[in-house]
PDB file of C-alpha atoms in Angstrom:
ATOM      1  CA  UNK A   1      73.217  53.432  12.054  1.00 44.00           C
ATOM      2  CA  UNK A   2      74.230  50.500   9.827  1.00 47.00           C
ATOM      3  CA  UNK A   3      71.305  48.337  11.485  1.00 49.00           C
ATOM      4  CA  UNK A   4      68.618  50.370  10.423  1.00 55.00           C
ATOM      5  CA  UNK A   5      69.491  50.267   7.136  1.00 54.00           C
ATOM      6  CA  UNK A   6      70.020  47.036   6.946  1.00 57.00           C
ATOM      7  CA  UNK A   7      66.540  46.555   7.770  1.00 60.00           C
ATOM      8  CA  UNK A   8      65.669  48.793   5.037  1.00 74.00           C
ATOM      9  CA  UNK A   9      64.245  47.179   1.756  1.00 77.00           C
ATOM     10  CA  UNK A  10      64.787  49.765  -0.397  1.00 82.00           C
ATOM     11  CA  UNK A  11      68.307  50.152   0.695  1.00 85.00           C
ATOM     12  CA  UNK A  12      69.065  46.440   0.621  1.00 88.00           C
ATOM     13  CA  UNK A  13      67.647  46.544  -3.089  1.00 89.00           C
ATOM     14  CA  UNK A  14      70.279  48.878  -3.933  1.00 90.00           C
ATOM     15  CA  UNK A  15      72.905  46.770  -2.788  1.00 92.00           C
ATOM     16  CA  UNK A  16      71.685  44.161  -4.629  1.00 93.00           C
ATOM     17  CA  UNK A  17      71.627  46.216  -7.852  1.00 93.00           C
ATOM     18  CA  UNK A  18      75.358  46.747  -7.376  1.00 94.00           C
ATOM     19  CA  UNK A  19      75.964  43.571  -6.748  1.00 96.00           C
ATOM     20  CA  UNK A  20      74.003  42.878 -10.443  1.00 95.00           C
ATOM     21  CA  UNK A  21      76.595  45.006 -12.438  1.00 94.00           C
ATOM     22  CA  UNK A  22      79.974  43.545 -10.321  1.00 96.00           C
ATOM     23  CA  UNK A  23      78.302  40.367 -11.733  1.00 96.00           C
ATOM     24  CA  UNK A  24      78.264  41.605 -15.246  1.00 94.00           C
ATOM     25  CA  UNK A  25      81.837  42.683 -15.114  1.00 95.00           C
ATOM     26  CA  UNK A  26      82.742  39.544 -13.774  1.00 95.00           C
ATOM     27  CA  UNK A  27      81.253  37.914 -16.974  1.00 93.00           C
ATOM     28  CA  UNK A  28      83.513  40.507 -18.930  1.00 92.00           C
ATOM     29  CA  UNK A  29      86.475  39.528 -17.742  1.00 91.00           C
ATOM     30  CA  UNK A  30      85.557  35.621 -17.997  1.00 90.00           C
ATOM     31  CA  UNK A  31      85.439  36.951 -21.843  1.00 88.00           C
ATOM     32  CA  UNK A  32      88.651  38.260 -21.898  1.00 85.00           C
ATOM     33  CA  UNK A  33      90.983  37.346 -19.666  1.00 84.00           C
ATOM     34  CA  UNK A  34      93.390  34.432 -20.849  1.00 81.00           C
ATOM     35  CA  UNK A  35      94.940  33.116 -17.351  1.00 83.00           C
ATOM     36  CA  UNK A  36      93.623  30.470 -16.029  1.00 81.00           C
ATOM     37  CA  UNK A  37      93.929  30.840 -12.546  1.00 82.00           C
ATOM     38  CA  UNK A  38      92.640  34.223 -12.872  1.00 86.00           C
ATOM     39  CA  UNK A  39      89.810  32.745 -14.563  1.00 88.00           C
ATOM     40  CA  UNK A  40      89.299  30.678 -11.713  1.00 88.00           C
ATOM     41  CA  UNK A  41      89.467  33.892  -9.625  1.00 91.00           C
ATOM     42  CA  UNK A  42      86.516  35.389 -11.485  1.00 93.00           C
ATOM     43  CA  UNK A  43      84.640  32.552 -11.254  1.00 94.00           C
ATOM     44  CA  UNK A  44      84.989  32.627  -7.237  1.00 94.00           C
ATOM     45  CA  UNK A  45      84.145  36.229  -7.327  1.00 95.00           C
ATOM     46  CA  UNK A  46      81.215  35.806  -9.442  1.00 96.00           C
ATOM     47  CA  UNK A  47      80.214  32.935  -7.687  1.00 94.00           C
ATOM     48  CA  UNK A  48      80.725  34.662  -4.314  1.00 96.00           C
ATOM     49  CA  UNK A  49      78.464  37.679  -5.571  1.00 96.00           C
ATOM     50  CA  UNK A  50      75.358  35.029  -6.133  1.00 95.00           C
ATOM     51  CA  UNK A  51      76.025  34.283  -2.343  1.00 95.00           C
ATOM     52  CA  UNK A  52      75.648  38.014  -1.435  1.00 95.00           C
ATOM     53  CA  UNK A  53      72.425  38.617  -3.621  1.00 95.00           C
ATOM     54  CA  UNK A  54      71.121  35.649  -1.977  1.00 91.00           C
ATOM     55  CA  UNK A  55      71.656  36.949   1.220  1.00 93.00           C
ATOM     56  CA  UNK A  56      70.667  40.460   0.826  1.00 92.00           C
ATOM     57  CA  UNK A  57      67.335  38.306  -0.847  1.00 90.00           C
ATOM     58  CA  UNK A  58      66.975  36.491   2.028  1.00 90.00           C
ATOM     59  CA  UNK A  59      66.983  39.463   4.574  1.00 88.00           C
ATOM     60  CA  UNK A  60      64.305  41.312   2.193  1.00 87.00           C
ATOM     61  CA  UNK A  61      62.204  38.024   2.243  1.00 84.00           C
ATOM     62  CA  UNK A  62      62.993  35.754   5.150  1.00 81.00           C
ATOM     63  CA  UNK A  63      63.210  32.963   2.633  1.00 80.00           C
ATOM     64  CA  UNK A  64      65.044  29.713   4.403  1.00 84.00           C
ATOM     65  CA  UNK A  65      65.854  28.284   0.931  1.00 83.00           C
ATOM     66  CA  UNK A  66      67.357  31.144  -0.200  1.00 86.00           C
ATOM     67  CA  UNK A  67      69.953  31.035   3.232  1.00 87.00           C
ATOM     68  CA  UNK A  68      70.734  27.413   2.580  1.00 85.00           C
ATOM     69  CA  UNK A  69      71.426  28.067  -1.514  1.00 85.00           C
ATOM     70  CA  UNK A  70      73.827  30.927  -0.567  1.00 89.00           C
ATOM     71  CA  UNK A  71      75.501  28.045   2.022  1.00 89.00           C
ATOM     72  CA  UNK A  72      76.427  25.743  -0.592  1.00 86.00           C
ATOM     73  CA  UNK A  73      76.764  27.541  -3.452  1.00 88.00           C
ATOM     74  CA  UNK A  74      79.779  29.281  -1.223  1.00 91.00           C
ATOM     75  CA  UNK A  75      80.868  25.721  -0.603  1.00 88.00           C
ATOM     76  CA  UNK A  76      80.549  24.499  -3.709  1.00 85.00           C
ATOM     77  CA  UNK A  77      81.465  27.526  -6.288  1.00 88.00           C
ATOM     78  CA  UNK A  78      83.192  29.322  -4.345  1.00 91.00           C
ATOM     79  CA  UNK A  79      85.123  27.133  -2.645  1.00 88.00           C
ATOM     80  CA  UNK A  80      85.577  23.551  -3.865  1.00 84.00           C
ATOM     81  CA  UNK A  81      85.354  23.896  -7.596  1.00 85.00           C
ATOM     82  CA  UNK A  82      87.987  26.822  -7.875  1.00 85.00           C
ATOM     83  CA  UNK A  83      90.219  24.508  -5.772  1.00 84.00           C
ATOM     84  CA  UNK A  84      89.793  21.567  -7.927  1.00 80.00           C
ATOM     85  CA  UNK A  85      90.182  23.296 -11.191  1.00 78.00           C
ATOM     86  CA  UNK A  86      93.417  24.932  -9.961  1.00 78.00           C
ATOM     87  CA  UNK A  87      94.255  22.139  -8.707  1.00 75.00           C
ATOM     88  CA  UNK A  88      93.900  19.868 -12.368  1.00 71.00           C
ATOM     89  CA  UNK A  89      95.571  22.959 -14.289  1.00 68.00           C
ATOM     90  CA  UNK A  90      98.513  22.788 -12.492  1.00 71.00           C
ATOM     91  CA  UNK A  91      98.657  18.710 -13.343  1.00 68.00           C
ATOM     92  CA  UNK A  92      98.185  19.529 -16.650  1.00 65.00           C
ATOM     93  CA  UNK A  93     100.431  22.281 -16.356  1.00 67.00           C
ATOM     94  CA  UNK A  94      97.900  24.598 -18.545  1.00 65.00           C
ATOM     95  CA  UNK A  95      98.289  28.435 -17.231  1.00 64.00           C
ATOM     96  CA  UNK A  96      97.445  30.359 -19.942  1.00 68.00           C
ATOM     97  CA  UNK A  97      94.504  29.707 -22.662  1.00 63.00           C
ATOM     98  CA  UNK A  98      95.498  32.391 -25.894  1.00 59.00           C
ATOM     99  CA  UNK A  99      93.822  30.852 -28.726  1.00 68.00           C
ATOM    100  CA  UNK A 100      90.196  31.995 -29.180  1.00 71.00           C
ATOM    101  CA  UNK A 101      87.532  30.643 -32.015  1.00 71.00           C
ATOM    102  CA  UNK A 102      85.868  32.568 -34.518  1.00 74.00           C
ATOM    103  CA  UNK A 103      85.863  35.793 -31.666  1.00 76.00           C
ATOM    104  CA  UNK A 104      88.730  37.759 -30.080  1.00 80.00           C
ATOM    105  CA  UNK A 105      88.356  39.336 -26.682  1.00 80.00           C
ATOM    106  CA  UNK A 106      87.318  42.999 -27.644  1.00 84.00           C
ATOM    107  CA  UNK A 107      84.517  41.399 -30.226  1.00 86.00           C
ATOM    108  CA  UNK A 108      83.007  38.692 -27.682  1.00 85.00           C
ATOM    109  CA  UNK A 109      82.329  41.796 -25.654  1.00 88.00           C
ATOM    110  CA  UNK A 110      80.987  44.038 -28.006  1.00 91.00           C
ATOM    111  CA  UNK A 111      78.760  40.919 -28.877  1.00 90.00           C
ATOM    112  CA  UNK A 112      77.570  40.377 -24.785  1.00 91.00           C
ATOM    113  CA  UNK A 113      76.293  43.650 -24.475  1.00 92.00           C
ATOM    114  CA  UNK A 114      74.303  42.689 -27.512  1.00 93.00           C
ATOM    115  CA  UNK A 115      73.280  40.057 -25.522  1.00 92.00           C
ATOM    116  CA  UNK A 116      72.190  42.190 -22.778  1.00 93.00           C
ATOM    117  CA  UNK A 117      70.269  43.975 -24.932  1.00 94.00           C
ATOM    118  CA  UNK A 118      68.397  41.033 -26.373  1.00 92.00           C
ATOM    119  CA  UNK A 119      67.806  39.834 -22.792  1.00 91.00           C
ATOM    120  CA  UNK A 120      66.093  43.001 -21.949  1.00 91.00           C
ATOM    121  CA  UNK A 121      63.940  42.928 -24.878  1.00 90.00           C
ATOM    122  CA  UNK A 122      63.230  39.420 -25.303  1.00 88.00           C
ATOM    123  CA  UNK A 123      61.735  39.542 -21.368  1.00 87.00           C
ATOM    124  CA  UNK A 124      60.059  42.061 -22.052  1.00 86.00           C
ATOM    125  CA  UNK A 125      58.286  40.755 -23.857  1.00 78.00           C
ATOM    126  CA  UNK A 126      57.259  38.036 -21.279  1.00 75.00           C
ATOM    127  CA  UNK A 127      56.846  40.058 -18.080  1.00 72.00           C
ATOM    128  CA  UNK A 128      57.785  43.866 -17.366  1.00 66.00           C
ATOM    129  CA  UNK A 129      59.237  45.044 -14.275  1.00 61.00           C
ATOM    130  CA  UNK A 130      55.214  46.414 -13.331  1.00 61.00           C
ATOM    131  CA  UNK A 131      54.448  42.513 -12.947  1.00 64.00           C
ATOM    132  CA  UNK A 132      57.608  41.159 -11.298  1.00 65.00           C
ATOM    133  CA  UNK A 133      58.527  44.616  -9.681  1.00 79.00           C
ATOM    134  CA  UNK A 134      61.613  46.525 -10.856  1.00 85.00           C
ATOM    135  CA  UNK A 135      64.284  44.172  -8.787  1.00 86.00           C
ATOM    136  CA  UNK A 136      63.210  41.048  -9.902  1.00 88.00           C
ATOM    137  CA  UNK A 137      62.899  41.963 -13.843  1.00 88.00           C
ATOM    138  CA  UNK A 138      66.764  43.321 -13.007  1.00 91.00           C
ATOM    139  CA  UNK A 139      67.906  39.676 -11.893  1.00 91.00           C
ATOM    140  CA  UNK A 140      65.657  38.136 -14.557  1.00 89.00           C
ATOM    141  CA  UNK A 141      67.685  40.262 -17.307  1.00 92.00           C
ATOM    142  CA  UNK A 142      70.885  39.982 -15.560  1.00 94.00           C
ATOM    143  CA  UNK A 143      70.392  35.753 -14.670  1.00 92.00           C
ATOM    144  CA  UNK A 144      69.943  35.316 -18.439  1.00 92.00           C
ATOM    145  CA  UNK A 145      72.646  37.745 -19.627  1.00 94.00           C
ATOM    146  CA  UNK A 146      75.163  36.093 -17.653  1.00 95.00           C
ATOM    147  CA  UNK A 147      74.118  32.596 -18.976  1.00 92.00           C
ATOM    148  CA  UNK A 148      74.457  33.819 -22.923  1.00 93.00           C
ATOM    149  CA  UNK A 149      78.057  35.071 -21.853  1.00 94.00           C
ATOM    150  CA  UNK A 150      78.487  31.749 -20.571  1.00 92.00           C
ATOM    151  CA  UNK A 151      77.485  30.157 -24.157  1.00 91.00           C
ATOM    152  CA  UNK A 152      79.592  33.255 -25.364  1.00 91.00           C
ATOM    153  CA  UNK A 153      82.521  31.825 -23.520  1.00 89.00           C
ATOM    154  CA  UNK A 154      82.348  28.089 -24.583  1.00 86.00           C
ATOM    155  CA  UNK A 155      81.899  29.317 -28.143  1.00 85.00           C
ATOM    156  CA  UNK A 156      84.990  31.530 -28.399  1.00 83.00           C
ATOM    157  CA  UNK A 157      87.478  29.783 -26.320  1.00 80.00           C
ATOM    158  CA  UNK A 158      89.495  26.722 -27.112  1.00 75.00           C
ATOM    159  CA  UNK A 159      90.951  24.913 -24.246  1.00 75.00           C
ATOM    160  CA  UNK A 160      88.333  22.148 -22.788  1.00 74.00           C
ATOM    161  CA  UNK A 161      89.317  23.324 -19.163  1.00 76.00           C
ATOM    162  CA  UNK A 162      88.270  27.015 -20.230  1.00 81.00           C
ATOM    163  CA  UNK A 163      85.263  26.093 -21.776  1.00 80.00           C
ATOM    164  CA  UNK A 164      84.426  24.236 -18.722  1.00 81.00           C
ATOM    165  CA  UNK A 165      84.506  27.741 -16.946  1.00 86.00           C
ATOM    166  CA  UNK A 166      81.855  28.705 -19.362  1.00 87.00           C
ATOM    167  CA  UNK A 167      79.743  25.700 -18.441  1.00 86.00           C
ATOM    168  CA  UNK A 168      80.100  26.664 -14.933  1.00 87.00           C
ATOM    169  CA  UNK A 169      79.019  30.661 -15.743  1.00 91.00           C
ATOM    170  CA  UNK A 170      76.013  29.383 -17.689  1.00 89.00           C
ATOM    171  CA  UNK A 171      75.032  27.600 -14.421  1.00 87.00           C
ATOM    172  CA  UNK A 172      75.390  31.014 -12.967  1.00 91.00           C
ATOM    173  CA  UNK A 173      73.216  32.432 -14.812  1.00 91.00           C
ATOM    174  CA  UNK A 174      70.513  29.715 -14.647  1.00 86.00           C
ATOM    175  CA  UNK A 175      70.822  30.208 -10.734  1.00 86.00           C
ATOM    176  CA  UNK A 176      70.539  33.768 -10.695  1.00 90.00           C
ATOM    177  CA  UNK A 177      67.431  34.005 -12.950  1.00 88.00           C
ATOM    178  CA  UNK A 178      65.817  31.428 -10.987  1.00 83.00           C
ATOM    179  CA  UNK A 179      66.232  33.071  -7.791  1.00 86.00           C
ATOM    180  CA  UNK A 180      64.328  35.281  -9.151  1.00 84.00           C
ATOM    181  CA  UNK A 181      61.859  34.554 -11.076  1.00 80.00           C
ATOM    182  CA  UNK A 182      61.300  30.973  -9.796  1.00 68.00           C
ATOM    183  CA  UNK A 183      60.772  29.371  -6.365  1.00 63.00           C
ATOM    184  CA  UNK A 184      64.007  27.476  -6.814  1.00 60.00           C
ATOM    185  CA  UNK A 185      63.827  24.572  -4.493  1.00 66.00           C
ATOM    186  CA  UNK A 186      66.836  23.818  -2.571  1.00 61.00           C
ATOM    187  CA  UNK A 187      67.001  20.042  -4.168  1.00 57.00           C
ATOM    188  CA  UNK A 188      67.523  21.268  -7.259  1.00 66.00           C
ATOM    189  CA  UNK A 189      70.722  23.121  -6.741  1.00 65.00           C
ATOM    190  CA  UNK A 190      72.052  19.949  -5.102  1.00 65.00           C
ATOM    191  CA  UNK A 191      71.296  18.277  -8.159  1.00 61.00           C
ATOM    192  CA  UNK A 192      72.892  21.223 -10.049  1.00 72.00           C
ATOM    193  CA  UNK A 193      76.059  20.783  -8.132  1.00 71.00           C
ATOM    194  CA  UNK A 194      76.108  17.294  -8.423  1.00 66.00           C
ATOM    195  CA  UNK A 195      76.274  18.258 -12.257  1.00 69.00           C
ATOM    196  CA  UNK A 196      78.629  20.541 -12.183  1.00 71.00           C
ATOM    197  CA  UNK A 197      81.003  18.167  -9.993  1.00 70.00           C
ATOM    198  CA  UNK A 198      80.444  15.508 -12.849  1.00 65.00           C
ATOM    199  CA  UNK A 199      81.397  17.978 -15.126  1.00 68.00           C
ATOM    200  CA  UNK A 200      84.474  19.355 -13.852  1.00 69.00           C
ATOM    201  CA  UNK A 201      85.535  15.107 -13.638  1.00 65.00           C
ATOM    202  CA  UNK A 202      85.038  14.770 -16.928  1.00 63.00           C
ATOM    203  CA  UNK A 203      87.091  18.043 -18.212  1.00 66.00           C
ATOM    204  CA  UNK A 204      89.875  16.270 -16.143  1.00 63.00           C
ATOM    205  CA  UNK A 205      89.407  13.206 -18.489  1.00 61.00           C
ATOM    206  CA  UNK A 206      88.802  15.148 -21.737  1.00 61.00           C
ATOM    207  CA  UNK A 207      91.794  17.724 -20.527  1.00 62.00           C
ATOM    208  CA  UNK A 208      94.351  14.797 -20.061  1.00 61.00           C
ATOM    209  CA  UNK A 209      93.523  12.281 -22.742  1.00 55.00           C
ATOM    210  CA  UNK A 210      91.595  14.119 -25.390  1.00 50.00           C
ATOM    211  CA  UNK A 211      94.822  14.595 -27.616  1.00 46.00           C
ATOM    212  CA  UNK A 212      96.337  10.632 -26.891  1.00 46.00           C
ATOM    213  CA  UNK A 213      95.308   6.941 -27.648  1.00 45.00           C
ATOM    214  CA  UNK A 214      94.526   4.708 -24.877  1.00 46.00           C
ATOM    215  CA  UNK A 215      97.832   3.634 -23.891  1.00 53.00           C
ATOM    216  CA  UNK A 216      98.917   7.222 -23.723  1.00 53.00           C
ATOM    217  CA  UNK A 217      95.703   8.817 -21.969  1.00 52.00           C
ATOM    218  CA  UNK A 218      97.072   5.737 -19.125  1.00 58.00           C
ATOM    219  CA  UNK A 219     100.387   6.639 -18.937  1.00 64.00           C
ATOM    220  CA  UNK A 220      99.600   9.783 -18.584  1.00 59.00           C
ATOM    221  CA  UNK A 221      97.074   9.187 -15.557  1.00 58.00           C
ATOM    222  CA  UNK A 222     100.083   7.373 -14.300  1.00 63.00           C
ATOM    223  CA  UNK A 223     102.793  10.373 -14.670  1.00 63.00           C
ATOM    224  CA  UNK A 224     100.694  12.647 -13.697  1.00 56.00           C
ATOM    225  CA  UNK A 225      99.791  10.402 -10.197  1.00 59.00           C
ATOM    226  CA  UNK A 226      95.684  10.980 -11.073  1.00 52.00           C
ATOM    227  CA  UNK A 227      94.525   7.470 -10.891  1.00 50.00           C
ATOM    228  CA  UNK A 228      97.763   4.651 -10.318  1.00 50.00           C
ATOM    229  CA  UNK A 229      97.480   1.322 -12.424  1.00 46.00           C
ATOM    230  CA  UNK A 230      98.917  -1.794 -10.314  1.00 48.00           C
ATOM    231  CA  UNK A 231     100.084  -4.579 -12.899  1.00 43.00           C
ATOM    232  CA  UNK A 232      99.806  -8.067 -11.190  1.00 42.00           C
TER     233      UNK A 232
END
């Protein structure tokens, strides 16, 4: 029975519409939750979702470059930048992030579904789901609701490595609303990667030395084994 309706549109649309509001909770969490590593955990998840969507996509369409985008962003998002992360918290020994700016946890949310709200209306006023067809206007709203949670996130959190998580949802975002709105080709989103490996390098710099002078931010590269200075 399951193949049938696999081959079903209407019932792989469905799935994908799930798959949209797992996504949005995903965000919420992202919001509110103050581990890191669980962080890290959402961003997997969330990350892991965009590979499902763009599978379901891809059996709805046949689309190669949608197959080869949910490929590496499950090796890239899902996988290796998690790992990484993780990996540069535990150097910095940072597990926890408990200060917020200007919003608390309850009020960023209250303030996202505003978001929502505005991303509904605002594309609206662009396209309606009678031009794009009610699944795409859903990932349209959704893509760009999930990157203003991401700006929500770098906004009210304080830690560089958390904000960095934010950077990483806004890029989310960006992907999802391009799968569907835009013929996103598959160069791009190695570019994007590239990106977001840069960026994750530099919130190890920023993470470490931010806070010391020069001869510090060294000898801390040094105790923490991250890059080893030989002295002739």
């Amino acid at each position: 029975m399951i193949y049938p309706l696999l081959a079903d549109p209407a019932f792989l649309e469905d799935i994908i519409r799930i798959f949209f509001v797992f996504v949005l909770i995903t965000a919420a969490f992202t919001l509110s939750t103050r581990n890191i590593a669980s962080l890290l955990n959402v961003y997997a998840a969330q990350s892991l979702l965009l590979v499902l969507i763009a599978l379901f996509l891809y059996l709805i369409e046949g689309s190669q470059t949608l197959l080869a985008i949910a490929v590496l962003t499950l090796v890239s998002k899902v996988l290796l930048i998690p790992l990484f992360i993780n990996h540069i918290g535990e150097k910095i020994k940072i597990s926890r992030d408990l200060k917020f700016n200007y919003l608390e946890p309850t009020a960023s949310l209250i303030v996202s579904m505003g978001l929502i709200l505005l991303a509904y209306v605002f594309l609206s006023g662009f396209f309606s789901e009678f031009i794009l067809g009610k699944l795409f206007f859903m990932g349209a709203v959704i893509g760009l609701s999930l990157t203003l949670m991401g700006m929500l996130v770098i906004f009210s959190r304080r830690k560089v490595i958390t904000k960095a998580i934010g950077y990483l949802t806004m890029e989310n975002g960006v992907l999802l609303f391009g799968i569907f709105v835009a013929d996103l080709p598959f160069i791009i989103e190695i570019l994007i990667v590239i990106d977001l490996m840069i960026l994750v390098l530099l919130t190890t710099i920023l993470a470490i030395g931010i806070d010391s002078t020069i001869e510090e931010y060294h000898q801390r590269l040094q105790t923490l084994r991250i890059w080893s200075v030989r002295e002739d």
